[in-house]
Amino acid sequence: MRPQVLIIGCGFGGLEAARALRAADVDITVVDKTNHHLFQPLLYQVATAGLSAPSIAAPIRHLFRGQRNVTTLMGEVVAIDAKGRTAELMDGALLRWDHLIVAAGATHSYFGRDDWAAFAPGLKTLQDAFEIRRRVLLAFEAAEREEDPARRAALLQFVVIGGGPTGVELAGTFAEIARHTLPGEFRRIDPRQARVLLVEGSPRVLQAMPEALSERAREQLAALGVEVRVGARVTGIDAQGLDIATAAGAERLHSRCIVWAAGVAASSLGRALAQATGCTLDRAGRVVVEPDLSVPGFPAIQVIGDLAAAQSHVPGREPKAVPGVSPGAKQMGRQAAANLLRRLRGEATQPFRYRDYGNLATIGRNSAVVDLGTPAGPLRFSGYPAWLFWLFAHVYFLIGFRNRFVVLLDWAWAYWTHDRHARVVATASAASPARDSQA
């Protein structure tokens, strides 16, 4: 009987691991709680009506239609039996495995204040993107009907919490929607009067980038009309707005549309794995893995992607933490597959080595920052050339020719017309809390 390989999660890491085993003499089961692989770097484009969901997502079954050693299942794993080598799904079904690769990803972290989630949705799934898009567009609709100036101002004040790449991209695009897409479509309000705030607790945005690029990003955001508030710590969020603490004191910001982009926590499957194996979790709930990405004491279990607290091991250098970005997940997926094959051949596994190709972040139309690692040293630039580089890099890494073509076409149309075509929301009324199910 051929070895049974179970891969939990079909994000960047899980997809790469399964593809790397395409020629292996194993039977692979890929299980995911959705039926699609999602290109998360462009998820904010769905949330801001720039792209439709199918442009950045692909059915998992379609991706593996030609890989005969893969069986795809839709389901959520809730428990793992490390000794019995089974995984339990939410409906009680058991999946047997000889080798396990866990790539369950991450979710939002509200730093112990999960009650804030109802008022400030995060952005990790298509459902999150639909909800953010719904709230943004319906805020303008409600403002068109609002007679009270104070309530109208609160409806037209959009707040993004978190100055990482996702927060910067969302804030910049919200400003573009207000200033370029919607003007002329309303009669009682001027969308250009909308206020977009980016709130960041640390001293600068894009902390992972060099300080010069961080400052350049702040300048480009300001040019788009975004008010950047650094050194501002969120102390409370409710249906009417949020409270922040700054060096100048406490401040209340009235807003009916708040988006959370400040914290990330590992999937709850990390806790299930800790219960099953006794492995250690870090503060974010990620599994602390061995250099070869395996769980200590359980070499047949490997953890990759955002769920892994992994380190890069380069000979002659101190181990360095692997950032939670898509290139890291892809590289870990390929390494996990290679080490699995080494185990099957009775060979020693190899430690994971992360190759850092740099960081990209777009701020808005013609604005981006790029920090690349090259053999000759860092290559850093911003503005229009960086925006073009960001654009073509993301199109290149999209799954499938159709998605690349559609995204390029949509972006070209939006560039020349400022139109954002994916602006349909399904709800009973502008005040309805119903979630948008439009894909």
mmCIF file of C-alpha atoms in Angstrom, residues 8-316:
data_model
loop_
_atom_site.group_PDB
_atom_site.id
_atom_site.type_symbol
_atom_site.label_atom_id
_atom_site.label_comp_id
_atom_site.label_asym_id
_atom_site.label_seq_id
_atom_site.Cartn_x
_atom_site.Cartn_y
_atom_site.Cartn_z
ATOM 1 C CA ILE A 8 -4.246 20.314 5.737
ATOM 2 C CA GLY A 9 -4.829 23.647 4.021
ATOM 3 C CA CYS A 10 -4.455 24.651 0.381
ATOM 4 C CA GLY A 11 -2.954 28.083 0.714
ATOM 5 C CA PHE A 12 0.434 28.907 -0.751
ATOM 6 C CA GLY A 13 2.294 26.337 1.371
ATOM 7 C CA GLY A 14 -0.142 23.456 1.000
ATOM 8 C CA LEU A 15 -0.498 23.977 -2.741
ATOM 9 C CA GLU A 16 3.277 24.006 -3.280
ATOM 10 C CA ALA A 17 3.758 20.882 -1.157
ATOM 11 C CA ALA A 18 1.138 18.926 -3.108
ATOM 12 C CA ARG A 19 2.519 20.036 -6.458
ATOM 13 C CA ALA A 20 6.059 19.119 -5.434
ATOM 14 C CA LEU A 21 4.833 15.564 -4.807
ATOM 15 C CA ARG A 22 3.203 15.195 -8.222
ATOM 16 C CA ALA A 23 5.624 12.509 -9.359
ATOM 17 C CA ALA A 24 5.946 10.757 -5.989
ATOM 18 C CA ASP A 25 4.700 7.220 -5.394
ATOM 19 C CA VAL A 26 2.272 8.364 -2.687
ATOM 20 C CA ASP A 27 -1.445 9.003 -2.291
ATOM 21 C CA ILE A 28 -2.168 12.594 -1.265
ATOM 22 C CA THR A 29 -5.301 13.973 0.354
ATOM 23 C CA VAL A 30 -5.656 17.759 0.389
ATOM 24 C CA VAL A 31 -8.327 18.983 2.794
ATOM 25 C CA ASP A 32 -9.398 22.610 3.104
ATOM 26 C CA LYS A 33 -12.410 24.256 4.730
ATOM 27 C CA THR A 34 -13.086 26.179 1.511
ATOM 28 C CA ASN A 35 -13.254 24.904 -2.056
ATOM 29 C CA HIS A 36 -10.771 27.429 -3.421
ATOM 30 C CA HIS A 37 -7.158 28.518 -3.309
ATOM 31 C CA LEU A 38 -6.956 32.244 -2.602
ATOM 32 C CA PHE A 39 -4.279 34.666 -3.802
ATOM 33 C CA GLN A 40 -4.269 36.673 -0.576
ATOM 34 C CA PRO A 41 -1.917 39.506 -1.658
ATOM 35 C CA LEU A 42 -4.725 40.835 -3.863
ATOM 36 C CA LEU A 43 -7.592 40.167 -1.463
ATOM 37 C CA TYR A 44 -7.757 43.863 -0.609
ATOM 38 C CA GLN A 45 -8.670 44.493 -4.268
ATOM 39 C CA VAL A 46 -11.848 42.459 -3.782
ATOM 40 C CA ALA A 47 -12.572 44.330 -0.542
ATOM 41 C CA THR A 48 -12.235 47.650 -2.377
ATOM 42 C CA ALA A 49 -14.277 46.662 -5.456
ATOM 43 C CA GLY A 50 -11.316 46.596 -7.818
ATOM 44 C CA LEU A 51 -11.507 42.886 -8.654
ATOM 45 C CA SER A 52 -14.168 40.195 -8.487
ATOM 46 C CA ALA A 53 -13.532 37.099 -6.392
ATOM 47 C CA PRO A 54 -12.900 34.639 -9.271
ATOM 48 C CA SER A 55 -10.024 36.834 -10.452
ATOM 49 C CA ILE A 56 -7.937 35.938 -7.396
ATOM 50 C CA ALA A 57 -9.337 32.520 -6.475
ATOM 51 C CA ALA A 58 -9.273 29.127 -8.166
ATOM 52 C CA PRO A 59 -11.241 25.950 -7.347
ATOM 53 C CA ILE A 60 -8.932 23.479 -5.623
ATOM 54 C CA ARG A 61 -10.363 20.538 -7.542
ATOM 55 C CA HIS A 62 -9.614 22.310 -10.804
ATOM 56 C CA LEU A 63 -6.023 22.966 -9.760
ATOM 57 C CA PHE A 64 -5.423 19.257 -9.135
ATOM 58 C CA ARG A 65 -7.526 17.853 -11.974
ATOM 59 C CA GLY A 66 -4.436 16.568 -13.779
ATOM 60 C CA GLN A 67 -2.573 15.292 -10.699
ATOM 61 C CA ARG A 68 -3.839 11.741 -10.334
ATOM 62 C CA ASN A 69 -2.262 11.065 -6.936
ATOM 63 C CA VAL A 70 -4.291 13.862 -5.265
ATOM 64 C CA THR A 71 -7.730 13.546 -3.699
ATOM 65 C CA THR A 72 -9.362 16.835 -2.705
ATOM 66 C CA LEU A 73 -11.791 17.120 0.203
ATOM 67 C CA MET A 74 -13.696 20.096 1.547
ATOM 68 C CA GLY A 75 -13.818 19.981 5.337
ATOM 69 C CA GLU A 76 -12.392 21.478 8.503
ATOM 70 C CA VAL A 77 -9.917 19.523 10.609
ATOM 71 C CA VAL A 78 -10.647 19.991 14.320
ATOM 72 C CA ALA A 79 -8.393 17.381 15.982
ATOM 73 C CA ILE A 80 -5.239 15.404 15.258
ATOM 74 C CA ASP A 81 -4.228 12.036 16.738
ATOM 75 C CA ALA A 82 -0.447 12.064 16.389
ATOM 76 C CA LYS A 83 0.073 8.514 17.665
ATOM 77 C CA GLY A 84 -2.902 6.942 15.904
ATOM 78 C CA ARG A 85 -2.100 8.972 12.779
ATOM 79 C CA THR A 86 -5.598 10.217 12.068
ATOM 80 C CA ALA A 87 -7.197 13.638 11.643
ATOM 81 C CA GLU A 88 -10.801 14.308 12.640
ATOM 82 C CA LEU A 89 -13.073 16.552 10.597
ATOM 83 C CA MET A 90 -15.829 18.701 12.074
ATOM 84 C CA ASP A 91 -18.467 16.194 10.915
ATOM 85 C CA GLY A 92 -16.689 13.381 12.778
ATOM 86 C CA ALA A 93 -15.049 11.731 9.778
ATOM 87 C CA LEU A 94 -11.498 10.430 10.250
ATOM 88 C CA LEU A 95 -8.689 10.730 7.730
ATOM 89 C CA ARG A 96 -5.763 8.317 8.036
ATOM 90 C CA TRP A 97 -2.237 9.453 7.254
ATOM 91 C CA ASP A 98 1.323 8.183 7.277
ATOM 92 C CA HIS A 99 2.792 11.636 6.703
ATOM 93 C CA LEU A 100 1.126 14.900 7.680
ATOM 94 C CA ILE A 101 1.792 18.429 6.412
ATOM 95 C CA VAL A 102 -0.131 21.098 8.315
ATOM 96 C CA ALA A 103 -0.549 24.373 6.419
ATOM 97 C CA ALA A 104 -3.656 25.753 8.116
ATOM 98 C CA GLY A 105 -2.604 29.403 7.916
ATOM 99 C CA ALA A 106 -3.546 32.285 10.183
ATOM 100 C CA THR A 107 -6.480 34.396 11.260
ATOM 101 C CA HIS A 108 -7.050 37.784 12.873
ATOM 102 C CA SER A 109 -5.704 38.686 16.297
ATOM 103 C CA TYR A 110 -7.444 41.372 18.317
ATOM 104 C CA PHE A 111 -4.932 41.060 21.166
ATOM 105 C CA GLY A 112 -7.437 39.594 23.576
ATOM 106 C CA ARG A 113 -10.316 41.874 22.551
ATOM 107 C CA ASP A 114 -12.301 39.568 20.279
ATOM 108 C CA ASP A 115 -15.412 41.683 20.975
ATOM 109 C CA TRP A 116 -13.913 44.282 18.622
ATOM 110 C CA ALA A 117 -14.310 41.926 15.649
ATOM 111 C CA ALA A 118 -17.995 42.801 15.208
ATOM 112 C CA PHE A 119 -17.132 46.478 14.708
ATOM 113 C CA ALA A 120 -13.792 46.187 12.871
ATOM 114 C CA PRO A 121 -13.627 43.190 10.497
ATOM 115 C CA GLY A 122 -10.244 41.892 9.396
ATOM 116 C CA LEU A 123 -9.206 40.691 5.959
ATOM 117 C CA LYS A 124 -8.206 37.041 5.555
ATOM 118 C CA THR A 125 -10.971 35.388 3.518
ATOM 119 C CA LEU A 126 -13.302 36.190 0.644
ATOM 120 C CA GLN A 127 -16.137 36.509 3.124
ATOM 121 C CA ASP A 128 -14.112 39.157 4.983
ATOM 122 C CA ALA A 129 -13.532 41.004 1.714
ATOM 123 C CA PHE A 130 -17.241 40.970 0.860
ATOM 124 C CA GLU A 131 -18.097 42.333 4.314
ATOM 125 C CA ILE A 132 -15.569 45.177 4.108
ATOM 126 C CA ARG A 133 -16.737 46.075 0.601
ATOM 127 C CA ARG A 134 -20.343 46.057 1.809
ATOM 128 C CA ARG A 135 -19.580 48.354 4.756
ATOM 129 C CA VAL A 136 -17.594 50.829 2.664
ATOM 130 C CA LEU A 137 -20.117 51.166 -0.143
ATOM 131 C CA LEU A 138 -23.154 51.255 2.157
ATOM 132 C CA ALA A 139 -21.501 53.960 4.256
ATOM 133 C CA PHE A 140 -21.665 56.258 1.222
ATOM 134 C CA GLU A 141 -25.254 55.185 0.575
ATOM 135 C CA ALA A 142 -26.271 55.954 4.168
ATOM 136 C CA ALA A 143 -24.464 59.306 4.065
ATOM 137 C CA GLU A 144 -26.481 60.280 0.985
ATOM 138 C CA ARG A 145 -29.671 59.952 3.056
ATOM 139 C CA GLU A 146 -28.342 61.382 6.329
ATOM 140 C CA GLU A 147 -29.520 64.893 7.221
ATOM 141 C CA ASP A 148 -27.526 65.374 10.433
ATOM 142 C CA PRO A 149 -24.018 66.757 9.629
ATOM 143 C CA ALA A 150 -22.315 65.017 12.566
ATOM 144 C CA ARG A 151 -23.733 61.594 11.718
ATOM 145 C CA ARG A 152 -22.932 62.137 8.050
ATOM 146 C CA ALA A 153 -19.325 62.972 8.947
ATOM 147 C CA ALA A 154 -19.059 59.743 10.960
ATOM 148 C CA LEU A 155 -20.385 57.766 7.991
ATOM 149 C CA LEU A 156 -17.792 59.378 5.729
ATOM 150 C CA GLN A 157 -14.874 58.756 8.085
ATOM 151 C CA PHE A 158 -13.080 55.499 7.265
ATOM 152 C CA VAL A 159 -10.499 54.147 9.696
ATOM 153 C CA VAL A 160 -7.946 51.420 8.971
ATOM 154 C CA ILE A 161 -6.154 50.060 12.040
ATOM 155 C CA GLY A 162 -2.667 48.728 11.331
ATOM 156 C CA GLY A 163 0.130 50.170 9.201
ATOM 157 C CA GLY A 164 1.439 46.980 7.624
ATOM 158 C CA PRO A 165 1.115 46.223 3.887
ATOM 159 C CA THR A 166 -2.592 45.331 4.116
ATOM 160 C CA GLY A 167 -3.455 48.461 6.091
ATOM 161 C CA VAL A 168 -1.473 50.715 3.782
ATOM 162 C CA GLU A 169 -3.052 49.175 0.678
ATOM 163 C CA LEU A 170 -6.588 49.440 2.064
ATOM 164 C CA ALA A 171 -6.206 53.034 3.233
ATOM 165 C CA GLY A 172 -4.718 54.175 -0.056
ATOM 166 C CA THR A 173 -7.464 52.495 -2.069
ATOM 167 C CA PHE A 174 -10.259 53.872 0.147
ATOM 168 C CA ALA A 175 -8.919 57.355 -0.613
ATOM 169 C CA GLU A 176 -8.862 56.606 -4.342
ATOM 170 C CA ILE A 177 -12.468 55.386 -4.257
ATOM 171 C CA ALA A 178 -13.613 58.563 -2.514
ATOM 172 C CA ARG A 179 -11.633 60.979 -4.663
ATOM 173 C CA HIS A 180 -11.665 59.365 -8.099
ATOM 174 C CA THR A 181 -14.276 56.610 -8.414
ATOM 175 C CA LEU A 182 -17.428 57.953 -6.742
ATOM 176 C CA PRO A 183 -17.482 61.729 -7.460
ATOM 177 C CA GLY A 184 -20.426 62.658 -9.678
ATOM 178 C CA GLU A 185 -22.517 59.666 -8.621
ATOM 179 C CA PHE A 186 -24.156 61.280 -5.560
ATOM 180 C CA ARG A 187 -26.346 64.386 -5.336
ATOM 181 C CA ARG A 188 -26.425 65.212 -1.609
ATOM 182 C CA ILE A 189 -22.829 64.441 -0.657
ATOM 183 C CA ASP A 190 -19.423 64.965 -2.192
ATOM 184 C CA PRO A 191 -17.478 61.684 -1.764
ATOM 185 C CA ARG A 192 -14.240 63.651 -2.022
ATOM 186 C CA GLN A 193 -14.994 65.044 1.429
ATOM 187 C CA ALA A 194 -14.618 61.572 2.949
ATOM 188 C CA ARG A 195 -11.833 61.282 5.505
ATOM 189 C CA VAL A 196 -9.533 58.249 5.518
ATOM 190 C CA LEU A 197 -7.367 57.613 8.579
ATOM 191 C CA LEU A 198 -4.632 55.023 8.997
ATOM 192 C CA VAL A 199 -3.955 54.319 12.686
ATOM 193 C CA GLU A 200 -0.672 52.627 13.649
ATOM 194 C CA GLY A 201 0.593 52.027 17.178
ATOM 195 C CA SER A 202 4.293 52.007 16.312
ATOM 196 C CA PRO A 203 6.335 55.066 15.252
ATOM 197 C CA ARG A 204 6.029 54.359 11.510
ATOM 198 C CA VAL A 205 4.142 52.391 8.870
ATOM 199 C CA LEU A 206 5.602 49.357 7.063
ATOM 200 C CA GLN A 207 7.888 48.402 9.955
ATOM 201 C CA ALA A 208 9.435 45.530 7.970
ATOM 202 C CA MET A 209 10.867 47.965 5.416
ATOM 203 C CA PRO A 210 13.817 50.346 5.738
ATOM 204 C CA GLU A 211 12.976 53.633 7.423
ATOM 205 C CA ALA A 212 13.498 55.648 4.232
ATOM 206 C CA LEU A 213 10.923 53.561 2.328
ATOM 207 C CA SER A 214 8.573 53.721 5.292
ATOM 208 C CA GLU A 215 8.727 57.495 5.224
ATOM 209 C CA ARG A 216 8.252 57.504 1.472
ATOM 210 C CA ALA A 217 5.128 55.364 1.903
ATOM 211 C CA ARG A 218 3.772 57.839 4.460
ATOM 212 C CA GLU A 219 4.365 60.708 2.048
ATOM 213 C CA GLN A 220 2.599 58.884 -0.785
ATOM 214 C CA LEU A 221 -0.353 58.108 1.480
ATOM 215 C CA ALA A 222 -0.594 61.768 2.450
ATOM 216 C CA ALA A 223 -0.544 62.745 -1.228
ATOM 217 C CA LEU A 224 -3.536 60.468 -1.789
ATOM 218 C CA GLY A 225 -5.395 62.171 1.043
ATOM 219 C CA VAL A 226 -4.856 59.603 3.791
ATOM 220 C CA GLU A 227 -4.259 60.946 7.294
ATOM 221 C CA VAL A 228 -1.598 58.759 8.916
ATOM 222 C CA ARG A 229 -1.662 58.595 12.713
ATOM 223 C CA VAL A 230 1.420 56.818 14.074
ATOM 224 C CA GLY A 231 2.095 56.240 17.751
ATOM 225 C CA ALA A 232 -1.653 55.854 18.233
ATOM 226 C CA ARG A 233 -2.735 52.838 20.277
ATOM 227 C CA VAL A 234 -6.330 51.632 20.004
ATOM 228 C CA THR A 235 -7.966 51.298 23.428
ATOM 229 C CA GLY A 236 -11.572 50.666 22.465
ATOM 230 C CA ILE A 237 -13.862 50.006 19.499
ATOM 231 C CA ASP A 238 -17.659 50.119 19.386
ATOM 232 C CA ALA A 239 -20.471 50.656 16.903
ATOM 233 C CA GLN A 240 -19.949 54.430 16.897
ATOM 234 C CA GLY A 241 -16.172 54.605 16.523
ATOM 235 C CA LEU A 242 -12.909 53.986 18.354
ATOM 236 C CA ASP A 243 -10.776 55.377 21.132
ATOM 237 C CA ILE A 244 -7.039 55.881 20.704
ATOM 238 C CA ALA A 245 -4.250 56.848 23.060
ATOM 239 C CA THR A 246 -1.467 59.087 21.766
ATOM 240 C CA ALA A 247 1.371 61.074 23.286
ATOM 241 C CA ALA A 248 -1.007 64.038 23.381
ATOM 242 C CA GLY A 249 -3.649 62.068 25.307
ATOM 243 C CA ALA A 250 -6.832 60.126 24.636
ATOM 244 C CA GLU A 251 -8.901 60.836 21.545
ATOM 245 C CA ARG A 252 -12.269 59.662 20.232
ATOM 246 C CA LEU A 253 -12.702 59.020 16.495
ATOM 247 C CA HIS A 254 -16.271 58.729 15.256
ATOM 248 C CA SER A 255 -16.579 56.258 12.396
ATOM 249 C CA ARG A 256 -19.125 53.773 11.121
ATOM 250 C CA CYS A 257 -16.613 51.939 8.940
ATOM 251 C CA ILE A 258 -13.523 50.542 10.696
ATOM 252 C CA VAL A 259 -11.214 47.862 9.270
ATOM 253 C CA TRP A 260 -8.757 45.822 11.331
ATOM 254 C CA ALA A 261 -5.327 45.124 9.810
ATOM 255 C CA ALA A 262 -3.244 45.186 12.987
ATOM 256 C CA GLY A 263 -2.727 41.650 14.221
ATOM 257 C CA VAL A 264 -2.334 38.066 13.045
ATOM 258 C CA ALA A 265 -2.770 34.868 15.033
ATOM 259 C CA ALA A 266 -2.093 31.313 13.956
ATOM 260 C CA SER A 267 -4.932 28.941 13.157
ATOM 261 C CA SER A 268 -6.587 27.239 16.119
ATOM 262 C CA LEU A 269 -5.260 23.984 14.705
ATOM 263 C CA GLY A 270 -1.958 24.917 16.333
ATOM 264 C CA ARG A 271 -3.521 24.380 19.738
ATOM 265 C CA ALA A 272 -4.956 21.052 18.613
ATOM 266 C CA LEU A 273 -1.502 20.003 17.443
ATOM 267 C CA ALA A 274 0.025 21.080 20.753
ATOM 268 C CA GLN A 275 -2.482 18.936 22.625
ATOM 269 C CA ALA A 276 -1.698 15.967 20.401
ATOM 270 C CA THR A 277 2.099 16.230 20.412
ATOM 271 C CA GLY A 278 3.082 18.416 23.364
ATOM 272 C CA CYS A 279 4.830 20.817 20.987
ATOM 273 C CA THR A 280 5.524 24.413 21.984
ATOM 274 C CA LEU A 281 3.533 27.374 20.668
ATOM 275 C CA ASP A 282 4.847 30.912 20.459
ATOM 276 C CA ARG A 283 2.918 34.014 21.567
ATOM 277 C CA ALA A 284 1.019 34.119 18.271
ATOM 278 C CA GLY A 285 -0.015 30.462 18.571
ATOM 279 C CA ARG A 286 2.426 29.225 15.943
ATOM 280 C CA VAL A 287 4.068 25.822 16.270
ATOM 281 C CA VAL A 288 7.780 25.932 17.093
ATOM 282 C CA VAL A 289 9.247 23.464 14.622
ATOM 283 C CA GLU A 290 12.578 21.719 14.152
ATOM 284 C CA PRO A 291 15.053 23.047 11.566
ATOM 285 C CA ASP A 292 13.591 20.592 9.005
ATOM 286 C CA LEU A 293 10.036 21.905 9.732
ATOM 287 C CA SER A 294 8.965 18.774 11.618
ATOM 288 C CA VAL A 295 7.244 18.747 15.006
ATOM 289 C CA PRO A 296 9.678 17.799 17.812
ATOM 290 C CA GLY A 297 9.363 14.090 18.511
ATOM 291 C CA PHE A 298 7.081 13.499 15.513
ATOM 292 C CA PRO A 299 9.154 13.501 12.322
ATOM 293 C CA ALA A 300 6.160 12.404 10.216
ATOM 294 C CA ILE A 301 4.390 15.702 11.016
ATOM 295 C CA GLN A 302 5.569 18.915 9.361
ATOM 296 C CA VAL A 303 4.137 22.389 9.878
ATOM 297 C CA ILE A 304 4.558 25.123 7.273
ATOM 298 C CA GLY A 305 3.369 28.605 6.371
ATOM 299 C CA ASP A 306 1.825 31.037 8.830
ATOM 300 C CA LEU A 307 1.217 28.255 11.352
ATOM 301 C CA ALA A 308 4.937 27.537 11.714
ATOM 302 C CA ALA A 309 7.346 29.474 13.921
ATOM 303 C CA ALA A 310 10.168 28.502 11.594
ATOM 304 C CA GLN A 311 13.731 29.717 11.244
ATOM 305 C CA SER A 312 16.011 29.963 8.257
ATOM 306 C CA HIS A 313 19.236 28.012 8.712
ATOM 307 C CA VAL A 314 22.094 29.269 6.594
ATOM 308 C CA PRO A 315 25.526 27.711 7.232
ATOM 309 C CA GLY A 316 27.801 30.082 9.118
#
